């Protein structure tokens, strides 16, 4: 083995966001680009010498090649061992589990989550910490600082080893363990859930359709749902990961999982539908019929209310946490349960301290992310299994459970309007204008609703005391309704303005309206507050969830 030092220059615009570094695949394939960034990761985390890391990705185009490069750079930086999923495949929650279970020094995840893959799609790379969670800002800042000053990277001249074969290998002085991607993850799920109850549910004829969207959860869902739990073969659709996700957009959202929606609204709809995203951390839950889609905010509230039916949570929850834009439905459940509910900035990493410190057991985001203290990432298949465990023990179907919940706790109508690829200057100008108006809003009446408070969300972490500011504008109305606005941190083209709209209807209130109609006054108020049409030239959002 020879270590080669290759001179390089800083590359501009490499700032890793909340979910690591995401770029067009073509950018990652430019000579030296990936090498440069991987070297900066090792430099930014204090060097790779003697360390053990988990490495895996969602199987998208360039995954295997990138892992080959990472192993050659890791060996040149003196790493002791890499644990790699067979064929380079590991879901994001599975990486988190492996880091924790084998007490490694962290992990590298290759994914651009739900963004399309392929040669003209997106690619991404993210570093996770020894607790299994995404790197906090101080670490991503250190990595970024290195990208601005890097002069050389180190790589060995040996060819990468073949990761299609399970076993232990050496590359230079480094050990490489290629492992089965599903085994450890399944063992964890078995600890958390009542597999016998779910097995019995399927044995009674309960049917499910899980859409893996040609992405990483295919092998996990097939093994666990169809294999261990006995769901009929064919319950998992699009279950073979493909480098470009079958040409699709692996986002578990009614728009992109339209095949699943069609199945769930069809004549032979199964009892339960679910989907997960590119890297397996997001989930979508859908019951039978035209109104079957369970909004992620409602899903979090329902899981909080019924988690005690699963063995891992039978002793109750220490607390729950939701990202600021997520609806306040879970707050109401937490209050009833007498447990704290934390409101954090957008991005899973903000839940890390609450989970590590035992303050929160369940966490969720409106963007289809739900998880618990079992790992330090959101976990798509975990959410599906918790739902199945609850349904198996409770006996009601999804839609009945949800309507009973609304009847009991009230309903938080909720929708997110996304304006995509807005010119950055226009989006910044809109946010600046809204921020400048905030102090004048409280006390005014808008569209028949009195504004109670308006602020730019700042989060004081109760564990480490760190303050994270400017996390998005919140306008709270007296009747429990709310408008939230922020710019996406994960878009790869222009700016994405996200407008989150919420209206609370007390138990017993009118519940049979269409969500957008129920939210009409809040939508109108959002336009009055932000003048979206004027700033963006758009009269309608691109994506309405
Ligand atoms: C989006 C979601 C956010 C999630 C993140 C990473 O970020 O809104 O909840 O944590 O993706 O999956 P955004 O583009 O809004 O910054
Ligand atoms: Zn994801």
XYZ file of N, CA, C and O and ligand atoms in Angstrom, residues 22 92 111 113-114 277-282 378, ligand 2:
49
model
N -25.418 18.195 -0.278
C -26.171 17.654 -1.420
C -25.890 18.479 -2.654
O -25.944 19.703 -2.613
N -30.595 4.931 6.191
C -30.077 5.903 7.162
C -30.329 5.454 8.611
O -29.398 5.468 9.423
N -26.407 9.650 0.461
C -27.803 9.755 0.054
C -28.159 11.207 -0.193
O -27.561 12.113 0.386
N -31.432 11.605 0.159
C -32.761 11.332 0.705
C -33.807 11.102 -0.383
O -33.665 10.194 -1.188
N -34.821 11.951 -0.412
C -35.942 11.759 -1.335
C -35.701 12.432 -2.684
O -36.571 12.387 -3.548
N -38.870 6.634 1.864
C -38.159 7.430 0.857
C -36.837 6.786 0.443
O -36.536 5.648 0.815
N -36.047 7.524 -0.336
C -34.788 7.033 -0.884
C -33.929 6.319 0.132
O -33.493 5.185 -0.080
N -33.682 6.947 1.269
C -32.760 6.388 2.263
C -33.469 5.775 3.469
O -32.812 5.409 4.454
N -34.793 5.693 3.407
C -35.524 4.930 4.417
C -35.814 5.628 5.720
O -36.197 4.991 6.702
N -35.651 6.954 5.772
C -35.939 7.596 7.059
C -37.320 8.249 7.114
O -37.819 8.551 8.190
N -37.943 8.459 5.956
C -39.267 9.090 5.980
C -40.368 8.038 5.841
O -40.100 6.928 5.375
N -34.617 9.806 11.983
C -36.001 9.386 11.803
C -35.968 8.034 11.112
O -34.959 7.675 10.503
Zn -34.631 10.596 3.717
